Tab-separated table of C-alpha atoms in Angstrom:
chain	number	residue	atom	x	y	z
A	1	MET	CA	-0.091	0.157	-0.028
A	2	ILE	CA	1.541	3.341	-1.016
A	3	SER	CA	1.850	6.166	1.467
A	4	PRO	CA	-0.290	9.410	1.661
A	5	ILE	CA	2.721	11.208	0.452
A	6	ASP	CA	3.183	8.978	-2.628
A	7	PHE	CA	-0.448	9.327	-3.295
A	8	PHE	CA	-0.094	13.270	-3.293
A	9	HIS	CA	2.953	12.877	-5.514
A	10	ASP	CA	1.165	10.712	-7.972
A	11	LEU	CA	-1.744	13.467	-7.926
A	12	THR	CA	0.751	16.244	-9.156
A	13	ASN	CA	2.297	13.749	-11.595
A	14	PRO	CA	1.824	14.876	-15.220
A	15	MET	CA	1.938	11.327	-16.378
A	16	LEU	CA	-1.150	10.537	-14.003
A	17	SER	CA	-3.205	13.508	-15.323
A	18	PHE	CA	-6.582	11.165	-15.148
A	19	LEU	CA	-5.945	10.831	-11.148
A	20	PRO	CA	-6.574	14.388	-10.103
A	21	LYS	CA	-9.670	14.502	-12.523
A	22	ALA	CA	-10.856	11.485	-10.783
A	23	LEU	CA	-10.488	13.253	-7.225
A	24	LEU	CA	-12.162	16.375	-8.625
A	25	ILE	CA	-15.346	14.525	-10.284
A	26	SER	CA	-15.333	12.246	-6.864
A	27	ILE	CA	-15.741	15.512	-4.950
A	28	ILE	CA	-18.264	17.209	-7.154
A	29	SER	CA	-20.575	14.186	-7.062
A	30	SER	CA	-19.982	13.673	-3.288
A	31	LEU	CA	-20.975	16.997	-2.422
A	32	VAL	CA	-24.105	17.412	-4.669
A	33	CYS	CA	-25.219	13.796	-3.499
A	34	ALA	CA	-24.680	14.815	0.129
A	35	ILE	CA	-26.748	17.994	-0.102
A	36	VAL	CA	-29.610	16.418	-2.151
A	37	GLY	CA	-29.427	13.209	-0.003
A	38	THR	CA	-30.323	15.248	3.224
A	39	HIS	CA	-33.754	15.815	1.573
A	40	VAL	CA	-33.894	12.259	0.376
A	41	VAL	CA	-33.466	10.727	3.936
A	42	LEU	CA	-35.649	13.410	5.492
A	43	ARG	CA	-38.451	12.507	3.224
A	44	GLY	CA	-37.956	8.824	3.518
A	45	MET	CA	-37.519	8.343	-0.263
A	46	ALA	CA	-34.469	6.509	-0.620
A	47	PHE	CA	-35.941	4.175	-3.326
A	48	ILE	CA	-35.871	7.121	-5.585
A	49	GLY	CA	-32.208	7.191	-6.079
A	50	ASP	CA	-32.116	3.627	-7.208
A	51	ALA	CA	-35.117	4.358	-9.415
A	52	VAL	CA	-33.543	7.356	-11.056
A	53	ALA	CA	-30.418	5.374	-11.503
A	54	HIS	CA	-32.240	2.793	-13.659
A	55	ALA	CA	-34.313	5.616	-15.219
A	56	VAL	CA	-31.294	7.192	-16.937
A	57	PHE	CA	-30.336	3.939	-18.556
A	58	PRO	CA	-32.242	4.433	-21.948
A	59	GLY	CA	-30.735	8.024	-22.065
A	60	ILE	CA	-27.156	6.724	-21.812
A	61	VAL	CA	-27.766	3.852	-24.133
A	62	ILE	CA	-29.118	6.276	-26.958
A	63	ALA	CA	-26.143	8.518	-26.215
A	64	PHE	CA	-23.741	5.461	-26.495
A	65	VAL	CA	-25.655	4.621	-30.002
A	66	CYS	CA	-25.379	8.096	-31.085
A	67	GLN	CA	-21.717	8.624	-29.858
A	68	GLY	CA	-22.887	11.633	-27.802
A	69	SER	CA	-22.504	12.712	-24.123
A	70	PHE	CA	-23.344	10.060	-21.551
A	71	LEU	CA	-24.151	13.150	-19.047
A	72	LEU	CA	-26.650	14.687	-21.337
A	73	GLY	CA	-28.273	11.504	-22.440
A	74	GLY	CA	-28.901	10.508	-18.888
A	75	ALA	CA	-29.862	14.012	-17.754
A	76	VAL	CA	-32.671	14.027	-20.414
A	77	ALA	CA	-33.939	10.667	-19.577
A	78	GLY	CA	-33.876	11.099	-15.958
A	79	LEU	CA	-35.738	14.427	-16.067
A	80	VAL	CA	-38.299	13.074	-18.223
A	81	VAL	CA	-39.042	10.124	-15.663
A	82	ALA	CA	-38.527	12.846	-13.079
A	83	ILE	CA	-41.343	14.962	-14.575
A	84	LEU	CA	-43.694	11.820	-15.100
A	85	VAL	CA	-43.327	10.842	-11.451
A	86	ALA	CA	-44.020	14.263	-9.937
A	87	VAL	CA	-47.333	14.484	-12.347
A	88	PHE	CA	-48.528	10.791	-11.705
A	89	SER	CA	-47.868	11.052	-7.722
A	90	GLN	CA	-50.046	13.968	-7.192
A	91	ASN	CA	-52.773	11.632	-7.361
A	92	ARG	CA	-52.256	10.227	-3.642
A	93	ARG	CA	-54.536	7.130	-4.166
A	94	ILE	CA	-51.421	5.427	-5.834
A	95	LYS	CA	-48.471	6.007	-3.396
A	96	GLU	CA	-45.193	7.946	-4.540
A	97	ASP	CA	-43.033	4.702	-4.241
A	98	THR	CA	-45.364	2.706	-6.339
A	99	ILE	CA	-45.315	5.239	-8.993
A	100	ILE	CA	-41.423	5.540	-9.083
A	101	GLY	CA	-41.361	1.739	-9.265
A	102	ILE	CA	-43.408	1.605	-12.228
A	103	PHE	CA	-41.729	4.152	-14.300
A	104	PHE	CA	-38.134	3.028	-13.386
A	105	ALA	CA	-38.806	-0.462	-14.523
A	106	ALA	CA	-40.492	0.744	-17.889
A	107	SER	CA	-37.448	2.758	-18.309
A	108	PHE	CA	-34.879	0.339	-17.589
A	109	ALA	CA	-36.936	-1.994	-19.918
A	110	LEU	CA	-36.691	0.555	-22.743
A	111	GLY	CA	-33.096	0.523	-22.314
A	112	MET	CA	-32.582	-3.134	-22.406
A	113	ILE	CA	-34.794	-3.407	-25.643
A	114	ILE	CA	-32.605	-0.282	-27.354
A	115	ILE	CA	-29.293	-1.854	-26.277
A	116	SER	CA	-30.299	-5.500	-27.316
A	117	GLN	CA	-30.273	-4.200	-30.936
A	118	VAL	CA	-26.773	-2.721	-30.499
A	119	GLN	CA	-23.360	-4.520	-31.122
A	120	GLY	CA	-20.310	-4.047	-28.884
A	121	TYR	CA	-21.884	-2.400	-25.921
A	122	SER	CA	-20.381	-4.691	-23.153
A	123	ALA	CA	-17.489	-2.463	-21.947
A	124	SER	CA	-19.572	0.875	-21.997
A	125	LEU	CA	-22.263	-0.877	-20.121
A	126	THR	CA	-19.703	-2.269	-17.435
A	127	ASN	CA	-18.542	1.065	-17.064
A	128	PHE	CA	-22.205	2.349	-16.478
A	129	LEU	CA	-23.024	-0.568	-13.661
A	130	PHE	CA	-19.805	-0.071	-12.070
A	131	GLY	CA	-18.396	3.407	-12.865
A	132	SER	CA	-15.196	4.574	-14.349
A	133	ILE	CA	-13.607	7.713	-13.325
A	134	THR	CA	-10.304	7.293	-14.955
A	135	GLY	CA	-11.242	8.485	-18.568
A	136	VAL	CA	-13.798	11.677	-17.635
A	137	PRO	CA	-13.321	14.286	-20.120
A	138	ASP	CA	-12.727	17.886	-19.166
A	139	GLU	CA	-16.075	18.985	-20.447
A	140	ASP	CA	-17.816	16.488	-18.209
A	141	ILE	CA	-16.284	17.845	-15.120
A	142	ILE	CA	-16.809	21.543	-16.128
A	143	ILE	CA	-20.637	20.637	-16.995
A	144	SER	CA	-20.987	18.585	-13.657
A	145	ALA	CA	-19.715	21.382	-11.652
A	146	LEU	CA	-21.865	24.127	-13.115
A	147	ILE	CA	-25.014	21.850	-12.791
A	148	GLY	CA	-24.063	20.664	-9.255
A	149	THR	CA	-23.651	24.465	-8.179
A	150	ILE	CA	-26.964	25.541	-9.727
A	151	ILE	CA	-28.986	22.499	-8.119
A	152	ILE	CA	-27.219	23.153	-4.613
A	153	THR	CA	-28.095	26.979	-4.858
A	154	ILE	CA	-31.789	26.281	-5.874
A	155	LEU	CA	-32.119	23.658	-2.902
A	156	LEU	CA	-30.782	26.024	-0.453
A	157	LEU	CA	-33.019	28.909	-1.540
A	158	PHE	CA	-36.138	26.553	-1.462
A	159	ASN	CA	-35.056	24.381	1.433
A	160	LYS	CA	-37.543	25.438	3.965
A	161	GLN	CA	-40.421	24.874	1.329
A	162	ILE	CA	-39.389	21.575	0.299
A	163	VAL	CA	-39.037	20.405	4.074
A	164	ALA	CA	-42.559	21.638	4.669
A	165	VAL	CA	-43.837	19.517	1.953
A	166	SER	CA	-41.681	16.609	2.903
A	167	LEU	CA	-43.244	16.826	6.562
A	168	ASP	CA	-46.865	17.440	5.721
A	169	ARG	CA	-48.094	17.803	2.240
A	170	GLU	CA	-51.713	18.587	3.029
A	171	THR	CA	-50.707	21.370	5.524
A	172	ALA	CA	-48.319	22.708	2.945
A	173	ARG	CA	-51.155	22.741	0.350
A	174	ALA	CA	-53.167	24.606	2.893
A	175	GLN	CA	-50.176	27.257	3.106
A	176	ASN	CA	-50.582	27.766	-0.637
A	177	LEU	CA	-47.226	26.119	-1.168
A	178	PRO	CA	-46.874	25.024	-4.828
A	179	VAL	CA	-46.407	21.125	-3.906
A	180	PHE	CA	-46.236	19.998	-7.251
A	181	TRP	CA	-43.420	22.093	-8.405
A	182	LEU	CA	-41.571	21.463	-5.213
A	183	ASP	CA	-41.871	17.855	-5.757
A	184	LEU	CA	-40.693	18.273	-9.282
A	185	LEU	CA	-37.658	20.520	-7.998
A	186	LEU	CA	-36.935	17.713	-5.667
A	187	TYR	CA	-37.083	14.908	-8.289
A	188	CYS	CA	-34.888	16.987	-10.744
A	189	ALA	CA	-32.397	17.459	-8.136
A	190	VAL	CA	-32.081	13.811	-7.277
A	191	THR	CA	-31.985	12.879	-11.006
A	192	THR	CA	-28.990	15.550	-11.272
A	193	ALA	CA	-27.160	14.027	-8.526
A	194	VAL	CA	-27.334	10.496	-10.013
A	195	VAL	CA	-26.518	11.520	-13.604
A	196	ILE	CA	-23.254	13.298	-12.137
A	197	SER	CA	-22.435	10.286	-10.051
A	198	VAL	CA	-23.145	7.493	-12.147
A	199	ARG	CA	-19.843	8.046	-13.964
A	200	THR	CA	-17.772	7.798	-10.770
A	201	ILE	CA	-19.779	5.354	-8.736
A	202	GLY	CA	-21.605	3.441	-11.282
A	203	ASN	CA	-25.403	2.664	-11.635
A	204	ILE	CA	-25.657	-0.205	-9.143
A	205	LEU	CA	-23.670	1.882	-6.322
A	206	VAL	CA	-24.922	5.292	-6.799
A	207	LEU	CA	-27.648	4.956	-4.128
A	208	ALA	CA	-24.957	4.726	-1.221
A	209	LEU	CA	-23.532	7.962	-2.257
A	210	LEU	CA	-26.852	9.520	-2.015
A	211	VAL	CA	-28.097	8.252	1.059
A	212	THR	CA	-25.293	6.865	3.494
A	213	PRO	CA	-23.505	10.204	4.381
A	214	ALA	CA	-26.938	11.868	4.850
A	215	ALA	CA	-27.835	9.088	7.064
A	216	THR	CA	-24.812	9.262	9.009
A	217	ALA	CA	-25.218	12.822	9.613
A	218	ARG	CA	-28.760	12.138	10.765
A	219	LEU	CA	-27.418	10.174	13.469
A	220	LEU	CA	-25.363	13.084	14.807
A	221	THR	CA	-27.760	16.184	14.673
A	222	ASP	CA	-31.312	17.311	14.677
A	223	ASN	CA	-30.716	20.420	12.864
A	224	LEU	CA	-31.088	20.426	9.039
A	225	ALA	CA	-28.434	22.762	8.245
A	226	LYS	CA	-26.067	20.940	10.465
A	227	MET	CA	-26.885	17.757	8.959
A	228	MET	CA	-26.236	19.255	5.493
A	229	ILE	CA	-22.901	20.305	6.560
A	230	LEU	CA	-22.152	16.982	8.305
A	231	SER	CA	-23.391	15.081	5.239
A	232	ALA	CA	-21.022	17.024	2.819
A	233	GLY	CA	-18.146	17.157	4.785
A	234	ASN	CA	-18.345	13.433	5.308
A	235	SER	CA	-18.785	12.717	1.849
A	236	ILE	CA	-16.146	14.636	0.497
A	237	ILE	CA	-13.671	13.195	3.071
A	238	CYS	CA	-14.572	9.495	2.250
A	239	SER	CA	-14.482	10.139	-1.387
A	240	PHE	CA	-10.857	11.370	-1.113
A	241	VAL	CA	-10.037	8.370	1.376
A	242	GLY	CA	-11.559	5.775	-1.215
A	243	LEU	CA	-9.799	7.116	-4.038
A	244	TYR	CA	-6.576	6.769	-1.996
A	245	ALA	CA	-7.255	3.333	-0.855
A	246	SER	CA	-8.616	2.191	-4.355
A	247	TRP	CA	-5.431	3.658	-6.024
A	248	SER	CA	-3.102	1.880	-3.113
A	249	LEU	CA	-4.925	-1.336	-3.109
A	250	ASN	CA	-5.838	-1.562	-6.847
A	251	THR	CA	-9.752	-1.917	-6.159
A	252	PRO	CA	-12.579	-0.534	-7.936
A	253	THR	CA	-12.816	3.081	-7.171
A	254	GLY	CA	-16.736	3.333	-7.011
A	255	ALA	CA	-17.098	0.313	-4.615
A	256	THR	CA	-14.061	1.623	-2.578
A	257	ILE	CA	-15.717	4.819	-1.810
A	258	VAL	CA	-19.115	3.274	-0.985
A	259	ALA	CA	-17.352	0.813	1.356
A	260	THR	CA	-15.428	3.701	3.223
A	261	VAL	CA	-18.869	5.825	3.761
A	262	THR	CA	-20.532	2.719	4.913
A	263	ILE	CA	-17.702	1.798	7.560
A	264	VAL	CA	-18.031	5.543	8.530
A	265	PHE	CA	-21.996	4.903	8.669
A	266	PHE	CA	-21.510	1.882	10.850
A	267	ALA	CA	-18.999	3.506	13.182
A	268	THR	CA	-21.331	6.371	13.729
A	269	TRP	CA	-24.313	4.004	14.742
A	270	LEU	CA	-21.993	2.679	17.300
A	271	ILE	CA	-20.606	5.737	18.865
A	272	SER	CA	-22.779	8.763	18.117
A	273	PRO	CA	-23.252	10.655	21.302
A	274	LYS	CA	-27.084	10.719	21.276
A	275	HIS	CA	-28.347	7.966	19.000
A	276	GLY	CA	-25.378	5.432	18.842
A	277	ILE	CA	-25.793	1.853	20.202
A	278	ILE	CA	-23.075	2.362	22.968
A	279	ALA	CA	-24.572	5.639	24.060
A	280	LYS	CA	-28.077	3.921	24.442
A	281	PHE	CA	-26.590	1.217	26.335
A	282	ILE	CA	-24.960	3.426	28.686
A	283	ALA	CA	-28.161	5.633	29.053
A	284	SER	CA	-30.263	2.300	29.723
A	285	ARG	CA	-27.789	1.618	32.960
A	286	CYS	CA	-28.209	4.937	34.257
A	287	THR	CA	-31.020	6.148	36.672
A	288	THR	CA	-32.579	9.417	36.252
A	289	THR	CA	-30.749	10.893	39.006
A	290	GLN	CA	-27.342	9.670	37.924
A	291	CYS	CA	-27.205	10.924	34.358
A	292	VAL	CA	-29.111	12.819	31.541
A	293	ASP	CA	-31.111	10.601	29.539
A	294	ILE	CA	-29.356	10.589	26.216
A	295	HIS	CA	-32.235	9.526	24.127
A	296	SER	CA	-33.452	12.256	21.734
A	297	GLU	CA	-37.375	11.772	21.210
A	298	GLN	CA	-38.033	12.288	17.656
A	299	SER	CA	-41.447	14.216	16.710
A	300	ALA	CA	-43.881	13.047	14.197
A	301	LYS	CA	-42.340	12.841	10.763
A	302	PHE	CA	-38.939	14.801	11.912
A	303	ALA	CA	-41.045	18.185	12.497
A	304	HIS	CA	-37.921	19.523	14.809
A	305	LEU	CA	-35.826	19.442	11.787
A	306	TYR	CA	-37.865	22.052	10.083
A	307	HIS	CA	-38.345	24.238	13.241
A	308	ASN	CA	-34.781	23.945	14.085
A	309	ASP	CA	-33.848	25.060	10.665
A	310	LYS	CA	-35.938	28.278	10.800
């Protein structure tokens, strides 16, 4: 295993120009997924991350056939499905996760039908499934950074409104909030995060980057703003460590990054000061006169997150 100093030398080696690009696209993907993932975890809609990852498949296949940009093809396909889900999920008789399941399965099936008619797709399909960041073109990095910045800015501007819809849709409607447009905004943000990250992590593992850092932050704080900061910091650090470990051990980069964020989640699950297993065990052994109860009671649908962030 190479030392951290050697890794930094490799990052500045002109012969390994792909390595700093890999680090940069990893950080961009991690940051966008961490911010978007906070709302995904809050709303309890982790399934949509996996769904969108499959929904972009036909767009990427068409881009491959036409020798176009995977980023653009995936974005168009994902946004179309996001709009369809937002429209159909307004009818509350059918639950949101059911609508998502219908459309992501249909999208993936369409992609499979298209790709079955194409010869020589195996290598590109493998990169799509498992990620490949060693050949990311400069234009994709620039586009990802610009689009990621726009998405994060928009989410921060409409943060309280999105949270209000996530907590109670009917109350949000009574307050004249544009529920449909806020739903669509969140779906499009998830789509963007997934499309940016598919090149780094791959279709199979992208859900972990979207959900795990935010879930880790959820164990550490009840404040939404702090949760976003912790999620972003954790995700960026884990991406750096994951890339270093991947380079040192010659393991798949995407899988190594996911393994890193998962290890941090389990460690936090054990030692979190308020919600960790160890802290809960100690609290259960204490009497009310000996120590403070460290169990923080959660209000219905995480309502305290919204109030704490005002």
